[in-house]
């Protein structure tokens, strides 16, 4: 019994690459893996492979700060993110793995009248769509986070906040591993360290991929490569309105419990929360220039630390434990792109996850799988097609994604 409890079991099998799959998913991040998981859950006979040039979760999925929330600005964004939040509430049970999902809530702080106007608008849209989100006063903010500096008489005074109780955090690695294990158990082949170096085509039809381990034919190729989407797009000569920006974050040494919610300031481009083991997680906006570089910078550390101390002066003197960077696929309207591409058959995009994609992974994977299996676009993702950029149907989620937006 004891040996059974402590026996080491692989989360997924090692597989030899086959010469054909019904569906090849490029990218073993949380979106590629959740798509594979739901595909195999809905149709166990499909032959699906996920290929990643590195280990599973090596991209932004293993580097994010794991905040999950639904208090977006647009009806499209709110409906989509709320559906994802609902799936997160059941996900540990569904995947049979404790994802440490903890609904600690969220405060979006406003420092000016004009931000309060936007926050009020968000709160009203959210409430109309059944998402709990209320505008609260500085005193109510203080009651939730007694340690916060309301900054009366100082620059960036706190004038109110949008309070969103169902928001939470989860363990990002566990979500990646849970989807990977679930996909594997339903027959999906996972191929880490298998780089896609080309996409094969006959006329307008994609026929498969060239990989670092050889050529593979496929009935459908899905790109779920987030910050690397433009490099995949180049392989089939299409344009995607995506620029790749680095996003940095850091954690402090563990400190005694100080806050038990997530706080975000759009005007300071900074967000903070405390993990269960006491580390303060601090993140902010993307770097100022697009690049594929994963380099962390002292400049960003100083900027984020200064802002965090403005909100929580007790952090002065806290030691930084580690800082890291991931890359993000930013779209002009801060909303994702899911679906086929005009003029290219048997190919699908799942990208545009920018700085907000971790929270979206469950519903993104589920709806992408439904689209692939039925050929019908699920209502929740109808607004997120690539053509919106050519037809002027932009979603404009900037106001909701602002803490992590381009400055
Ligand atoms: C510091 C930071 C903080 C963040 N915080 C949050 C947050 O709090 N909440 C939130 O919702 N989102 C957050 N995000 C955003 C979120 O992490 C991403 O949107 C999400 O992880 C994207 O997942 P993905 O699976 O699409 O991409 P990724 O996880 O980036 O996966 C793409 C994969 O594609 C692989 N790949 C690329 N090219 C190839 C190729 N040619 N062949 C094979 N494989 C290839 C890569 O190796 C990579 O593993 C944050 C991001 C960062 C960097």
mmCIF file of N, CA and C in Angstrom, residues 177 210 218 332:
data_model
loop_
_atom_site.group_PDB
_atom_site.id
_atom_site.type_symbol
_atom_site.label_atom_id
_atom_site.label_comp_id
_atom_site.label_asym_id
_atom_site.label_seq_id
_atom_site.Cartn_x
_atom_site.Cartn_y
_atom_site.Cartn_z
ATOM 1 N N UNK A 177 0.066 20.416 -16.510
ATOM 2 C CA UNK A 177 0.251 18.969 -16.294
ATOM 3 C C UNK A 177 -1.083 18.234 -16.273
ATOM 4 N N UNK A 210 6.692 19.672 -41.153
ATOM 5 C CA UNK A 210 8.065 19.161 -41.091
ATOM 6 C C UNK A 210 8.568 19.430 -39.686
ATOM 7 N N UNK A 218 -0.911 15.419 -41.799
ATOM 8 C CA UNK A 218 -1.997 15.722 -40.852
ATOM 9 C C UNK A 218 -3.247 16.161 -41.600
ATOM 10 N N UNK A 332 -4.052 43.986 -31.655
ATOM 11 C CA UNK A 332 -4.378 45.421 -31.538
ATOM 12 C C UNK A 332 -5.559 45.695 -30.619
#
